[in-house]
Amino acid sequence: MAVQLSAGSIAAINNGEKPEDVILQVIAVRKFPTGDRCRLLVSDGVHRCGFAIMATQLNPMINSGEVAQHAVIKVTKYFCNQVSEKKKMMIILGLEVLLTAEDVGGEIGNPTTYESGTSNAPAGAPAAASNHSITRPSPVANVQRSAPGNAPAADGGGMMPQAPDGFPNVRPIQTLTPYQNKWSICARVTQKSNIRTWSNSRGEGKLFSMELLDQSGEIRATAFNAECDKFYDMIEPNKVYYICSATLKTANKQFTSVKNDYEMTFNSGTQVVRCTEEKSIPAMQFDFVTIDQLENAQKDTIVDLIGLCRDASEVATIVQRSTGKELRKREISIVDHTNRAVSLTLWAEQAEKFDGTGNPVIAVKGAKVSDFGGVSLSLLGSSTLQVNPDISEAHQLKGWWEQAGCNSSDIINLSNQRGGAGNAVGANAVFKTLLEAKKEGLGSRDQPDYYNAKAIVTLVRKENILYQACPNDGCNKKVMDLNNGMYRCEKCCKELDRFNWRLMLSCNVADFTENHWVTVFQDQAELMLGSTAQELGTLRDENPDMFQSIIAGASFKEYNFRLRVKMETYNDESRLKTMVMSAAPVNPVDLNRRLIKEIRELSA
DNA sequence: CCCCCCCC
């Protein structure tokens, strides 16, 4: 066998040595009853020992079956925790699989169970590891020896920065658990929230939270009330800090995408000191998806994304339905080399400060996927936005844009600006048949329901499709013709000498299950009739035949509709009203794209 | 001790 187990390394590690690149055989994999941590029973050919814990970010290797019983692994990065006086834990932060379970097919050698306190490797086994710890003295380890009160063996092979005075030894974030309290970390703040207040039955207060990153992993930390005041100003995003003495508790995965079983709460004893020797601490880590991958992303997924800002809207004010609060937002359209564009909504300060001039590269961490308009993205309080980050992906995108992207005529927008079913790309768009919508009772609650449906226009009611509307900006209320060349708007309380024609169609739409009457306003109606309201207003009197034929011509076309259903009460009578939010013609190009995709999936 | 993250 070409691969040799690191005989004696289990004893060496338990004796406080730190051999590098330890080659071990996996004897068993055990899942912890809580969380998703895994423990390995490993063998070095001499001893077997269940002291190895896998960092959770390595779990994919277990789930994929790479790390399985009998596989031979090389542990490239690890860290030791002293659990009790005689007991150590080896936390595996990095490993390579040298031989798969099939390659090996059984247990190598005849190892005996390692008993803590056993002196060295038995005679005959090479002391594979001991040289390393002699040739690579660790400054942190030296500090430990001179400070016997501290927990020993906390350096992870001499890679950890030196803690400042009064701080316990620096540990990798991945090794923190609620069961030890003598630790420091040296971590970069990759995300910092605003201060938020809360008030509920359990009380009220304020807090801010942050995400901390080092070489081993990440953790979320929260500072409440007094600690919120104490640390909010000093903690700056992207800077590196030593942190010690905070409370650890199990993270509720429901509320966070941070990859750690635990999270940190600052307490009155928590200390934070800026670290300026920060080179070894990684910067923010992105896990970018390309925009074409969003077509198949589930709604509410959290994603990292990088692309060029091809367009940005002005800041708009909207009213939050639940609270009546005014919110400010800005929509920006992001493109990447997959020739796809997606809309990203920025909120509040981020919306106001954003400057899209010059097509900057936008890197976003932790944006939420929404099914609005097909697929779109929204920033959350926990998201981070970087403009023109100095990373290779950004430079590549800039190059793509200048060479090809800016001239590309075939960029497909996954988010329809009209806010509707769009091109109906995106498996997440909720499509229903008209019968399903009816059976599910959509629109029968207080709030409107929205859904997408593919349907054919069967009939457009000819009567009253046009009305004379107030031309004042954003008013569009029906005006009263005073028959003296003047038109009165009751909303604006003004008499004006002109009006705009506006459309309000009543259409019957049908799919193979059911038909509904729907109302279609201006923009969508113009699209469906292929004429502007102004043209139609003129034609109605000047060329009634053509007017009629335009209306007739709107029938028997197929659309992906975005529909809004709401119960409306008029004269004590309640009935469901369906309104067309958007209508995207089902065009052959999109059909072909979807067919090709479906065929690929079927043949895969 | 929060855990909301909006609107079309």
PDB file of N, CA and C in Angstrom, chain A residues 12-13 22 29 31 41 76 134 252 261 288 305 330 378 380 407 411 417 419 425 455 492 526 602 604:
ATOM      1  N   ALA A  12       0.895  10.628  20.304  1.00  0.00           N
ATOM      2  CA  ALA A  12       1.652  11.886  20.290  1.00  0.00           C
ATOM      3  C   ALA A  12       0.728  13.073  20.510  1.00  0.00           C
ATOM      4  N   ILE A  13      -0.379  13.087  19.808  1.00  0.00           N
ATOM      5  CA  ILE A  13      -1.322  14.211  19.932  1.00  0.00           C
ATOM      6  C   ILE A  13      -1.877  14.270  21.352  1.00  0.00           C
ATOM      7  N   VAL A  22      -1.362  14.406   9.514  1.00  0.00           N
ATOM      8  CA  VAL A  22      -1.526  13.109  10.157  1.00  0.00           C
ATOM      9  C   VAL A  22      -2.397  12.210   9.278  1.00  0.00           C
ATOM     10  N   VAL A  29     -17.891   6.527  11.858  1.00  0.00           N
ATOM     11  CA  VAL A  29     -18.386   7.912  11.844  1.00  0.00           C
ATOM     12  C   VAL A  29     -19.634   7.956  12.709  1.00  0.00           C
ATOM     13  N   LYS A  31     -22.665  10.458  14.300  1.00  0.00           N
ATOM     14  CA  LYS A  31     -23.316  11.782  14.334  1.00  0.00           C
ATOM     15  C   LYS A  31     -23.648  12.128  15.764  1.00  0.00           C
ATOM     16  N   LEU A  41     -14.162   7.853  14.869  1.00  0.00           N
ATOM     17  CA  LEU A  41     -13.277   6.913  15.544  1.00  0.00           C
ATOM     18  C   LEU A  41     -12.165   6.651  14.527  1.00  0.00           C
ATOM     19  N   THR A  76      -5.027  17.727   7.421  1.00  0.00           N
ATOM     20  CA  THR A  76      -4.108  18.807   7.041  1.00  0.00           C
ATOM     21  C   THR A  76      -4.196  19.985   7.995  1.00  0.00           C
ATOM     22  N   ILE A 134       8.945  19.843  17.827  1.00  0.00           N
ATOM     23  CA  ILE A 134      10.217  20.395  18.287  1.00  0.00           C
ATOM     24  C   ILE A 134      10.734  21.422  17.290  1.00  0.00           C
ATOM     25  N   ASN A 252     -29.996  29.043  16.670  1.00  0.00           N
ATOM     26  CA  ASN A 252     -31.242  28.606  16.071  1.00  0.00           C
ATOM     27  C   ASN A 252     -31.123  28.761  14.555  1.00  0.00           C
ATOM     28  N   ASP A 261     -22.764  25.884  14.731  1.00  0.00           N
ATOM     29  CA  ASP A 261     -23.805  25.329  15.599  1.00  0.00           C
ATOM     30  C   ASP A 261     -24.114  26.267  16.758  1.00  0.00           C
ATOM     31  N   PHE A 288     -20.492  32.717  -4.330  1.00  0.00           N
ATOM     32  CA  PHE A 288     -21.301  33.305  -5.396  1.00  0.00           C
ATOM     33  C   PHE A 288     -22.085  32.276  -6.194  1.00  0.00           C
ATOM     34  N   LEU A 305     -24.051  36.937  -4.542  1.00  0.00           N
ATOM     35  CA  LEU A 305     -24.129  37.167  -5.976  1.00  0.00           C
ATOM     36  C   LEU A 305     -23.180  38.290  -6.364  1.00  0.00           C
ATOM     37  N   ARG A 330     -34.737  51.226  -3.658  1.00  0.00           N
ATOM     38  CA  ARG A 330     -34.193  51.453  -4.989  1.00  0.00           C
ATOM     39  C   ARG A 330     -33.976  50.085  -5.637  1.00  0.00           C
ATOM     40  N   SER A 378     -33.760  40.667  -2.826  1.00  0.00           N
ATOM     41  CA  SER A 378     -33.957  41.774  -1.899  1.00  0.00           C
ATOM     42  C   SER A 378     -32.859  41.710  -0.844  1.00  0.00           C
ATOM     43  N   LEU A 380     -31.406  42.131   2.876  1.00  0.00           N
ATOM     44  CA  LEU A 380     -31.919  42.051   4.245  1.00  0.00           C
ATOM     45  C   LEU A 380     -31.002  42.876   5.142  1.00  0.00           C
ATOM     46  N   ASN A 407     -22.649  45.184 -25.061  1.00  0.00           N
ATOM     47  CA  ASN A 407     -23.256  45.191 -26.395  1.00  0.00           C
ATOM     48  C   ASN A 407     -24.219  44.036 -26.612  1.00  0.00           C
ATOM     49  N   ILE A 411     -29.452  39.541 -23.458  1.00  0.00           N
ATOM     50  CA  ILE A 411     -29.492  39.380 -22.006  1.00  0.00           C
ATOM     51  C   ILE A 411     -30.944  39.145 -21.588  1.00  0.00           C
ATOM     52  N   GLN A 417     -39.717  44.026 -14.961  1.00  0.00           N
ATOM     53  CA  GLN A 417     -39.857  45.306 -14.252  1.00  0.00           C
ATOM     54  C   GLN A 417     -41.308  45.662 -13.952  1.00  0.00           C
ATOM     55  N   GLY A 419     -43.283  43.957 -12.800  1.00  0.00           N
ATOM     56  CA  GLY A 419     -43.640  43.335 -11.540  1.00  0.00           C
ATOM     57  C   GLY A 419     -44.586  42.176 -11.711  1.00  0.00           C
ATOM     58  N   VAL A 425     -39.689  32.537 -16.269  1.00  0.00           N
ATOM     59  CA  VAL A 425     -38.551  31.692 -15.953  1.00  0.00           C
ATOM     60  C   VAL A 425     -38.530  31.580 -14.446  1.00  0.00           C
ATOM     61  N   ALA A 455     -52.805  31.692 -19.341  1.00  0.00           N
ATOM     62  CA  ALA A 455     -54.189  31.633 -19.800  1.00  0.00           C
ATOM     63  C   ALA A 455     -54.339  32.381 -21.122  1.00  0.00           C
ATOM     64  N   CYS A 492     -58.320  66.096  -7.329  1.00  0.00           N
ATOM     65  CA  CYS A 492     -57.424  67.248  -7.272  1.00  0.00           C
ATOM     66  C   CYS A 492     -58.197  68.544  -6.994  1.00  0.00           C
ATOM     67  N   GLU A 526     -52.636  48.286 -22.760  1.00  0.00           N
ATOM     68  CA  GLU A 526     -51.978  48.751 -23.990  1.00  0.00           C
ATOM     69  C   GLU A 526     -51.188  47.615 -24.624  1.00  0.00           C
ATOM     70  N   LEU A 602     -34.930  15.877 -18.337  1.00  0.00           N
ATOM     71  CA  LEU A 602     -35.449  14.527 -18.533  1.00  0.00           C
ATOM     72  C   LEU A 602     -34.354  13.557 -18.931  1.00  0.00           C
ATOM     73  N   ALA A 604     -31.200  13.878 -18.276  1.00  0.00           N
ATOM     74  CA  ALA A 604     -30.061  13.858 -17.337  1.00  0.00           C
ATOM     75  C   ALA A 604     -30.119  12.630 -16.440  1.00  0.00           C
TER      76      ALA A 604
END
